[in-house]
CSV table of C-alpha atoms in Angstrom, one decimal:
chain,number,residue,atom,x,y,z
A,1,MET,CA,70.6,-48.8,-49.1
A,2,GLU,CA,69.8,-45.1,-48.5
A,3,PHE,CA,72.1,-42.1,-47.9
A,4,ILE,CA,72.6,-38.4,-48.7
A,5,ASN,CA,76.0,-37.2,-49.7
A,6,TYR,CA,76.6,-33.5,-50.0
A,7,GLN,CA,79.8,-31.7,-50.9
A,8,PRO,CA,79.4,-28.3,-52.5
A,9,THR,CA,83.0,-27.1,-52.2
A,10,LYS,CA,85.0,-26.7,-55.4
A,11,ILE,CA,88.4,-28.5,-54.8
A,12,VAL,CA,91.5,-27.5,-56.7
A,13,PHE,CA,94.3,-30.0,-55.9
A,14,GLY,CA,97.9,-30.1,-56.9
A,15,LYS,CA,101.4,-28.8,-56.5
A,16,ASN,CA,101.7,-25.0,-56.6
A,17,LYS,CA,98.0,-24.5,-57.3
A,18,VAL,CA,98.1,-21.7,-54.8
A,19,ASP,CA,99.8,-19.6,-57.5
A,20,SER,CA,96.4,-19.3,-59.2
A,21,LEU,CA,94.8,-17.8,-56.1
A,22,ALA,CA,94.3,-14.3,-57.5
A,23,GLN,CA,92.8,-15.7,-60.7
A,24,TYR,CA,90.1,-17.4,-58.7
A,25,ALA,CA,89.6,-14.6,-56.3
A,26,LEU,CA,89.1,-12.0,-59.1
A,27,GLU,CA,85.9,-13.8,-60.1
A,28,TYR,CA,84.3,-12.3,-56.9
A,29,GLY,CA,85.9,-8.8,-56.8
A,30,GLN,CA,89.0,-6.7,-56.2
A,31,LYS,CA,89.3,-6.8,-52.4
A,32,ALA,CA,90.4,-9.8,-50.3
A,33,PHE,CA,90.6,-10.3,-46.6
A,34,VAL,CA,93.3,-12.8,-45.6
A,35,ILE,CA,93.1,-14.6,-42.3
A,36,GLY,CA,96.1,-16.5,-40.9
A,37,PRO,CA,97.6,-17.8,-37.7
A,38,VAL,CA,99.7,-16.0,-35.2
A,39,LEU,CA,102.9,-15.2,-37.0
A,40,CYS,CA,106.0,-17.4,-36.4
A,41,GLU,CA,109.1,-18.0,-38.3
A,42,ALA,CA,107.8,-21.2,-40.0
A,43,ILE,CA,104.6,-19.6,-41.4
A,44,GLN,CA,106.0,-16.2,-42.5
A,45,PRO,CA,107.4,-17.3,-45.9
A,46,LEU,CA,104.1,-19.0,-46.8
A,47,LEU,CA,102.0,-16.0,-45.9
A,48,ALA,CA,104.5,-13.8,-47.8
A,49,ARG,CA,104.0,-16.0,-50.8
A,50,ILE,CA,100.2,-15.5,-50.5
A,51,GLU,CA,100.6,-11.8,-50.2
A,52,ASN,CA,102.9,-11.6,-53.2
A,53,ILE,CA,100.4,-13.5,-55.4
A,54,LEU,CA,97.5,-11.2,-54.4
A,55,SER,CA,99.4,-7.9,-54.5
A,56,LYS,CA,99.9,-8.2,-58.3
A,57,LYS,CA,96.2,-8.1,-59.0
A,58,MET,CA,94.1,-7.2,-55.9
A,59,THR,CA,93.8,-5.0,-52.8
A,60,PHE,CA,94.0,-7.0,-49.6
A,61,GLN,CA,94.1,-6.7,-45.8
A,62,THR,CA,95.5,-9.3,-43.4
A,63,PHE,CA,94.6,-10.6,-39.9
A,64,TYR,CA,97.4,-12.9,-38.6
A,65,GLN,CA,96.3,-13.4,-35.0
A,66,VAL,CA,94.3,-16.7,-35.0
A,67,GLU,CA,95.4,-18.8,-32.0
A,68,PRO,CA,95.0,-22.6,-31.6
A,69,ASN,CA,91.6,-23.4,-30.4
A,70,PRO,CA,90.4,-19.9,-31.4
A,71,SER,CA,88.0,-18.0,-29.2
A,72,ILE,CA,84.9,-16.2,-30.2
A,73,ARG,CA,86.6,-13.0,-29.2
A,74,THR,CA,89.1,-13.6,-32.0
A,75,VAL,CA,86.2,-14.0,-34.5
A,76,ASP,CA,84.7,-10.7,-33.2
A,77,ALA,CA,88.0,-8.9,-33.9
A,78,VAL,CA,88.2,-10.4,-37.4
A,79,VAL,CA,84.6,-9.4,-38.3
A,80,LYS,CA,85.1,-5.8,-37.0
A,81,MET,CA,88.2,-5.4,-39.3
A,82,MET,CA,86.3,-6.9,-42.2
A,83,ARG,CA,83.4,-4.5,-41.9
A,84,ASP,CA,85.9,-1.6,-41.9
A,85,PHE,CA,87.6,-3.0,-45.0
A,86,GLU,CA,84.5,-4.3,-46.9
A,87,PRO,CA,86.1,-7.2,-48.8
A,88,ASP,CA,84.7,-9.1,-51.7
A,89,VAL,CA,86.1,-12.5,-50.7
A,90,VAL,CA,87.6,-14.0,-47.5
A,91,ILE,CA,90.7,-16.2,-47.7
A,92,GLY,CA,91.7,-18.5,-44.8
A,93,VAL,CA,95.3,-19.7,-44.9
A,94,GLY,CA,96.4,-22.1,-42.2
A,95,GLY,CA,95.3,-25.1,-40.1
A,96,GLY,CA,91.8,-25.9,-38.9
A,97,SER,CA,91.7,-23.1,-36.4
A,98,VAL,CA,92.3,-20.5,-39.1
A,99,LEU,CA,89.9,-22.1,-41.5
A,100,ASP,CA,87.1,-22.3,-38.9
A,101,VAL,CA,87.6,-18.6,-38.1
A,102,ALA,CA,87.4,-17.7,-41.8
A,103,LYS,CA,84.3,-19.8,-42.3
A,104,ILE,CA,82.2,-18.2,-39.5
A,105,SER,CA,83.6,-14.7,-40.3
A,106,SER,CA,82.3,-15.0,-43.9
A,107,ILE,CA,78.8,-15.4,-42.5
A,108,LEU,CA,78.9,-13.0,-39.5
A,109,TYR,CA,80.3,-10.1,-41.7
A,110,GLY,CA,76.9,-9.5,-43.3
A,111,ASN,CA,74.7,-10.8,-40.5
A,112,LYS,CA,74.9,-8.6,-37.4
A,113,GLN,CA,71.7,-10.1,-36.0
A,114,TYR,CA,73.4,-13.4,-35.1
A,115,THR,CA,74.6,-13.8,-31.4
A,116,TRP,CA,76.9,-16.5,-30.2
A,117,ASP,CA,74.2,-18.0,-28.0
A,118,PHE,CA,71.9,-18.2,-31.0
A,119,LEU,CA,74.6,-19.8,-33.2
A,120,PHE,CA,75.7,-22.4,-30.7
A,121,ASP,CA,72.1,-23.3,-29.6
A,122,THR,CA,70.5,-23.4,-33.0
A,123,PHE,CA,73.1,-24.9,-35.4
A,124,ASN,CA,74.2,-27.9,-33.5
A,125,ASP,CA,73.3,-30.9,-35.7
A,126,PHE,CA,75.5,-31.9,-38.6
A,127,ARG,CA,72.6,-33.9,-40.2
A,128,LYS,CA,70.3,-31.0,-40.6
A,129,HIS,CA,70.1,-28.8,-43.7
A,130,TYR,CA,69.3,-25.4,-42.2
A,131,GLU,CA,67.6,-22.4,-43.8
A,132,LYS,CA,70.1,-20.6,-46.1
A,133,MET,CA,72.0,-17.7,-44.6
A,134,THR,CA,72.0,-14.4,-46.6
A,135,ASN,CA,74.8,-12.0,-47.2
A,136,ARG,CA,77.5,-14.6,-46.9
A,137,LEU,CA,80.9,-13.7,-48.5
A,138,PRO,CA,82.6,-16.1,-50.8
A,139,LEU,CA,85.1,-18.1,-48.8
A,140,PHE,CA,88.4,-19.6,-50.0
A,141,ALA,CA,90.1,-22.3,-47.7
A,142,ILE,CA,93.8,-22.9,-48.2
A,143,PRO,CA,95.0,-25.5,-45.6
A,144,THR,CA,98.6,-25.6,-44.6
A,145,THR,CA,98.2,-28.8,-42.6
A,146,SER,CA,96.8,-32.2,-43.5
A,147,GLY,CA,94.4,-33.3,-40.8
A,148,THR,CA,91.4,-31.2,-39.8
A,149,GLY,CA,89.4,-31.5,-43.1
A,150,SER,CA,87.9,-28.1,-42.3
A,151,GLN,CA,88.3,-27.0,-46.0
A,152,CYS,CA,85.5,-29.4,-46.9
A,153,THR,CA,83.2,-29.5,-43.9
A,154,GLN,CA,80.2,-27.5,-42.7
A,155,ALA,CA,81.6,-27.4,-39.1
A,156,CYS,CA,83.2,-24.7,-37.1
A,157,VAL,CA,84.8,-25.4,-33.7
A,158,LEU,CA,85.3,-22.4,-31.5
A,159,THR,CA,86.1,-21.8,-27.8
A,160,ASP,CA,83.3,-20.0,-25.9
A,161,THR,CA,83.8,-17.6,-23.0
A,162,ASP,CA,83.4,-20.6,-20.6
A,163,LYS,CA,86.6,-22.0,-22.2
A,164,LEU,CA,84.7,-25.0,-23.7
A,165,LYS,CA,85.1,-25.9,-27.4
A,166,LYS,CA,81.7,-25.8,-29.2
A,167,THR,CA,80.7,-26.6,-32.7
A,168,ILE,CA,78.5,-24.8,-35.2
A,169,PHE,CA,77.1,-26.8,-38.1
A,170,HIS,CA,75.6,-25.1,-41.2
A,171,GLN,CA,75.8,-25.9,-44.9
A,172,ASP,CA,76.8,-22.3,-45.6
A,173,LEU,CA,80.0,-22.9,-43.7
A,174,TYR,CA,81.3,-25.0,-46.6
A,175,ALA,CA,84.1,-23.2,-48.4
A,176,THR,CA,83.3,-21.8,-51.8
A,177,LEU,CA,86.7,-23.0,-53.0
A,178,ALA,CA,89.4,-25.1,-51.4
A,179,ILE,CA,92.9,-24.9,-52.9
A,180,LEU,CA,94.8,-28.0,-51.7
A,181,ASP,CA,98.5,-27.4,-52.5
A,182,PRO,CA,100.7,-30.0,-50.8
A,183,THR,CA,103.8,-27.8,-51.2
A,184,LEU,CA,102.3,-25.6,-48.4
A,185,THR,CA,102.8,-28.5,-45.9
A,186,LEU,CA,106.4,-29.2,-46.7
A,187,SER,CA,107.6,-26.9,-43.9
A,188,LEU,CA,105.4,-28.5,-41.2
A,189,PRO,CA,107.4,-29.8,-38.2
A,190,PRO,CA,107.1,-33.5,-37.3
A,191,ALA,CA,105.0,-32.8,-34.2
A,192,ILE,CA,102.3,-31.0,-36.2
A,193,THR,CA,102.5,-33.4,-39.1
A,194,LYS,CA,101.8,-36.3,-36.8
A,195,ALA,CA,99.0,-34.7,-34.8
A,196,THR,CA,97.1,-33.4,-37.8
A,197,ALA,CA,97.5,-36.7,-39.7
A,198,PHE,CA,96.1,-38.6,-36.8
A,199,ASP,CA,93.1,-36.2,-36.8
A,200,ALA,CA,92.5,-37.1,-40.4
A,201,PHE,CA,92.9,-40.8,-39.6
A,202,SER,CA,90.3,-40.4,-36.8
A,203,HIS,CA,87.8,-38.6,-39.1
A,204,CYS,CA,88.0,-41.6,-41.4
A,205,VAL,CA,87.7,-44.3,-38.8
A,206,GLU,CA,84.8,-42.6,-37.0
A,207,SER,CA,82.8,-41.7,-40.1
A,208,PHE,CA,83.2,-45.3,-41.3
A,209,LEU,CA,82.0,-46.7,-38.0
A,210,ARG,CA,79.0,-44.4,-37.9
A,211,SER,CA,77.5,-44.7,-41.3
A,212,GLU,CA,76.6,-47.0,-44.3
A,213,ASN,CA,77.1,-44.2,-46.8
A,214,SER,CA,78.9,-46.1,-49.6
A,215,ILE,CA,80.6,-43.1,-51.0
A,216,CYS,CA,82.0,-41.9,-47.7
A,217,ASN,CA,82.9,-45.4,-46.6
A,218,LEU,CA,85.1,-45.9,-49.6
A,219,LEU,CA,86.8,-42.5,-49.0
A,220,ALA,CA,87.2,-43.3,-45.3
A,221,LYS,CA,88.8,-46.7,-46.0
A,222,GLU,CA,91.2,-45.2,-48.5
A,223,GLY,CA,92.0,-42.3,-46.2
A,224,ILE,CA,92.9,-44.7,-43.4
A,225,LYS,CA,95.2,-46.6,-45.8
A,226,LYS,CA,96.9,-43.4,-47.0
A,227,VAL,CA,97.6,-42.1,-43.5
A,228,THR,CA,98.9,-45.4,-42.0
A,229,LYS,CA,101.1,-45.9,-45.1
A,230,ASN,CA,102.4,-42.4,-45.7
A,231,LEU,CA,102.8,-40.8,-42.2
A,232,PRO,CA,105.6,-43.1,-41.2
A,233,LEU,CA,107.3,-42.5,-44.6
A,234,VAL,CA,107.1,-38.7,-44.4
A,235,LEU,CA,108.5,-38.7,-40.9
A,236,LYS,CA,111.5,-40.4,-42.2
A,237,GLU,CA,111.8,-38.5,-45.5
A,238,ASN,CA,109.9,-35.2,-46.2
A,239,ARG,CA,108.9,-35.9,-49.8
A,240,ILE,CA,106.2,-34.1,-51.7
A,241,GLU,CA,104.6,-37.4,-52.9
A,242,TYR,CA,104.0,-38.4,-49.2
A,243,ARG,CA,102.6,-35.0,-48.5
A,244,GLU,CA,100.2,-35.3,-51.4
A,245,GLU,CA,98.9,-38.6,-50.1
A,246,LEU,CA,98.3,-37.1,-46.6
A,247,MET,CA,96.5,-34.1,-48.0
A,248,LEU,CA,94.2,-36.4,-50.0
A,249,ALA,CA,93.6,-38.5,-46.8
A,250,ASP,CA,92.7,-35.2,-45.0
A,251,THR,CA,90.2,-34.3,-47.7
A,252,PHE,CA,88.7,-37.8,-47.8
A,253,GLY,CA,88.3,-37.6,-44.0
A,254,GLY,CA,86.7,-34.2,-44.1
A,255,ILE,CA,84.2,-35.2,-46.8
A,256,SER,CA,83.3,-38.3,-44.8
A,257,LEU,CA,83.0,-36.5,-41.5
A,258,SER,CA,80.8,-33.8,-43.0
A,259,ASN,CA,78.3,-36.4,-44.2
A,260,CYS,CA,78.5,-39.1,-41.6
A,261,GLY,CA,79.7,-37.4,-38.4
A,262,ALA,CA,82.2,-38.3,-35.6
A,263,MET,CA,82.1,-40.8,-32.8
A,264,LEU,CA,83.0,-40.8,-29.1
A,265,PRO,CA,86.8,-40.0,-29.5
A,266,HIS,CA,86.1,-36.5,-30.8
A,267,PRO,CA,84.0,-35.1,-28.0
A,268,LEU,CA,86.3,-36.8,-25.4
A,269,SER,CA,89.4,-35.3,-27.0
A,270,GLU,CA,87.7,-31.8,-27.4
A,271,ILE,CA,86.8,-31.8,-23.7
A,272,ILE,CA,90.3,-32.8,-22.7
A,273,GLY,CA,91.7,-30.1,-25.0
A,274,SER,CA,89.3,-27.5,-23.5
A,275,TYR,CA,90.7,-27.9,-20.0
A,276,THR,CA,94.4,-28.5,-21.0
A,277,ASN,CA,96.9,-27.3,-23.5
A,278,ILE,CA,96.9,-30.7,-25.3
A,279,CYS,CA,96.4,-30.2,-29.0
A,280,HIS,CA,93.5,-31.9,-30.7
A,281,GLY,CA,95.5,-34.6,-32.6
A,282,GLU,CA,97.4,-35.6,-29.5
A,283,ALA,CA,94.3,-35.7,-27.4
A,284,LEU,CA,92.8,-38.1,-29.9
A,285,ALA,CA,95.9,-40.2,-29.7
A,286,ILE,CA,95.3,-40.5,-25.9
A,287,VAL,CA,91.7,-41.5,-26.4
A,288,TYR,CA,92.0,-43.9,-29.3
A,289,PRO,CA,93.6,-47.1,-27.9
A,290,PRO,CA,91.1,-47.4,-25.1
A,291,PHE,CA,88.3,-46.6,-27.4
A,292,LEU,CA,89.3,-49.3,-29.9
A,293,HIS,CA,89.8,-51.9,-27.3
A,294,HIS,CA,86.6,-51.3,-25.4
A,295,THR,CA,84.5,-51.3,-28.6
A,296,LEU,CA,86.0,-54.4,-30.2
A,297,GLN,CA,82.8,-56.4,-29.7
A,298,LYS,CA,80.4,-53.7,-30.7
A,299,TYR,CA,82.2,-52.7,-34.0
A,300,GLN,CA,83.7,-56.1,-34.7
A,301,LYS,CA,82.3,-56.3,-38.3
A,302,LYS,CA,83.5,-52.8,-39.1
A,303,TYR,CA,87.0,-53.3,-37.7
A,304,ALA,CA,87.1,-56.6,-39.6
A,305,ALA,CA,86.1,-54.8,-42.9
A,306,LEU,CA,88.9,-52.3,-42.4
A,307,ALA,CA,91.4,-55.1,-41.8
A,308,ARG,CA,90.4,-56.8,-45.0
A,309,TYR,CA,90.7,-53.6,-47.0
A,310,LEU,CA,94.1,-52.8,-45.6
A,311,PHE,CA,95.4,-56.4,-45.9
A,312,PRO,CA,93.6,-57.9,-48.9
A,313,THR,CA,95.8,-61.0,-49.2
A,314,ARG,CA,95.8,-61.9,-45.5
A,315,LYS,CA,93.7,-64.9,-44.4
A,316,PHE,CA,91.7,-64.4,-41.2
A,317,SER,CA,90.1,-67.3,-39.2
A,318,ASP,CA,87.0,-65.3,-38.5
A,319,GLU,CA,85.6,-61.8,-37.9
A,320,ILE,CA,87.1,-61.4,-34.4
A,321,ASP,CA,90.5,-62.3,-35.8
A,322,ALA,CA,90.3,-59.7,-38.5
A,323,ALA,CA,88.9,-57.1,-36.1
A,324,LYS,CA,91.8,-57.7,-33.7
A,325,CYS,CA,94.2,-57.4,-36.6
A,326,PHE,CA,93.0,-53.9,-37.3
A,327,ILE,CA,93.4,-52.8,-33.7
A,328,GLU,CA,96.9,-54.3,-33.6
A,329,MET,CA,97.8,-52.5,-36.8
A,330,VAL,CA,96.6,-49.2,-35.2
A,331,ASP,CA,98.7,-49.9,-32.1
A,332,THR,CA,101.8,-50.6,-34.2
A,333,PHE,CA,101.2,-47.6,-36.4
A,334,MET,CA,100.9,-45.3,-33.4
A,335,GLN,CA,104.1,-46.7,-31.8
A,336,GLU,CA,106.0,-46.3,-35.1
A,337,CYS,CA,105.0,-42.6,-35.4
A,338,GLU,CA,105.5,-42.0,-31.6
A,339,LEU,CA,101.8,-41.2,-31.2
A,340,ASN,CA,101.4,-43.7,-28.4
A,341,LYS,CA,100.5,-40.8,-26.0
A,342,HIS,CA,99.3,-41.2,-22.4
A,343,ILE,CA,97.8,-38.6,-20.1
A,344,SER,CA,100.8,-38.9,-17.8
A,345,ASP,CA,103.0,-37.4,-20.5
A,346,TYR,CA,101.3,-34.0,-19.9
A,347,ASN,CA,101.7,-33.5,-16.1
A,348,MET,CA,98.0,-33.0,-15.5
A,349,ASP,CA,97.1,-32.6,-11.8
A,350,GLN,CA,94.5,-34.8,-10.2
A,351,ASP,CA,92.0,-32.0,-9.7
A,352,THR,CA,92.0,-31.3,-13.4
A,353,ILE,CA,91.5,-35.0,-14.2
A,354,ASP,CA,88.7,-35.3,-11.7
A,355,HIS,CA,87.0,-32.2,-13.1
A,356,ILE,CA,87.2,-33.5,-16.7
A,357,HIS,CA,86.0,-37.0,-15.6
A,358,MET,CA,83.0,-35.5,-13.8
A,359,PHE,CA,82.2,-33.2,-16.7
A,360,ILE,CA,82.2,-36.0,-19.2
A,361,THR,CA,80.2,-38.3,-17.0
A,362,ASN,CA,77.5,-35.6,-16.4
A,363,LEU,CA,77.2,-35.0,-20.1
A,364,HIS,CA,75.8,-38.5,-20.7
A,365,LEU,CA,77.2,-38.7,-24.2
A,366,PRO,CA,74.8,-40.8,-26.3
A,367,MET,CA,77.5,-42.3,-28.6
A,368,GLU,CA,78.3,-45.3,-26.3
A,369,SER,CA,76.9,-46.8,-23.1
A,370,GLU,CA,77.8,-45.2,-19.8
A,371,GLU,CA,79.7,-48.4,-18.9
A,372,THR,CA,81.8,-48.2,-22.0
A,373,ILE,CA,82.6,-44.6,-21.5
A,374,GLU,CA,83.5,-45.2,-17.9
A,375,ASN,CA,85.8,-48.0,-18.8
A,376,ILE,CA,87.5,-45.8,-21.5
A,377,LEU,CA,88.0,-43.0,-19.0
A,378,LYS,CA,89.4,-45.3,-16.4
A,379,GLU,CA,92.0,-46.5,-18.9
A,380,ILE,CA,92.8,-43.0,-20.0
A,381,TRP,CA,93.5,-41.9,-16.5
A,382,SER,CA,95.2,-45.1,-15.3
A,383,GLU,CA,98.9,-45.1,-14.3
A,384,LYS,CA,100.9,-46.9,-16.8
A,385,GLU,CA,104.4,-48.2,-16.9
A,386,ARG,CA,106.6,-45.9,-18.9
């Protein structure tokens, strides 16, 4: 057994821990640059809370214009404002899009030599430990959703000028500090709660399938258990203890993903999301049932291990029986949470579907055989009885 596990981010977890934000930030200086999402009624009280905490002890400037699937142009605008303000610390408050913008901005602020082509072409392997970047600002990640795991990964997903989502990997993209405060997720609407939680579930499943890293496999199994148990509960009753469990699952998934990597559902969902307005979590929900069913034989032992972890007292006749149990559990869980999405729910025209299909086929993704990918795509696009 051999593996490397790396997680340099300091994690502060608990209810109302965000109230200590200024105390942590003052360790790095007096000026903070706060990055947040495009303002809406739901997020304004939360950002006002952050500003009130900082205003008592620090000078700060804000950028509240990060869109879903953020573009590199948004990052350029952030970095320009940062260089004018000259902060001592960068604070990202929001979902994965905001955190990714904050992460890359903390590096680009003091490194004018980096071009987007260089970043995308050079830092594209999550397994590599690249040469250290200089002049990086301290970065605080404060997630307001429980799903992306960005607060504890070395990945940054951005939309390039060609409208494709691309990922930059570098160990200096890990946050300096992550404040995980489940009270910040209490105002999340059900649709975002479901989509982000399914993203966390996907991180756990895919990292478990990909690696034999014992630390991450344990985190991944527990993350799957927490999401499948607590997402149905929180959709029925918005209680803080359920939100805590989902935030833990999100963190477990992020740590596992950063060390073990993703599998086929992630690039498929990101490509679908690049050409449509389907959010990442829902795109994953479209991809997952076909992926699980068409990889049953290949990952039989892994699926069986998950079933035995989730149902420790259940007796299975053999590996295939246990593996099928896991897939059936996922199907039931998705139906219960109304995550059983299909491409027909989004009114996509046939030209768009054909373009996405051809793009994916021409990529020759190495994660599964061409036959498996083709079968999964056929099932994704197939007409289905509503």
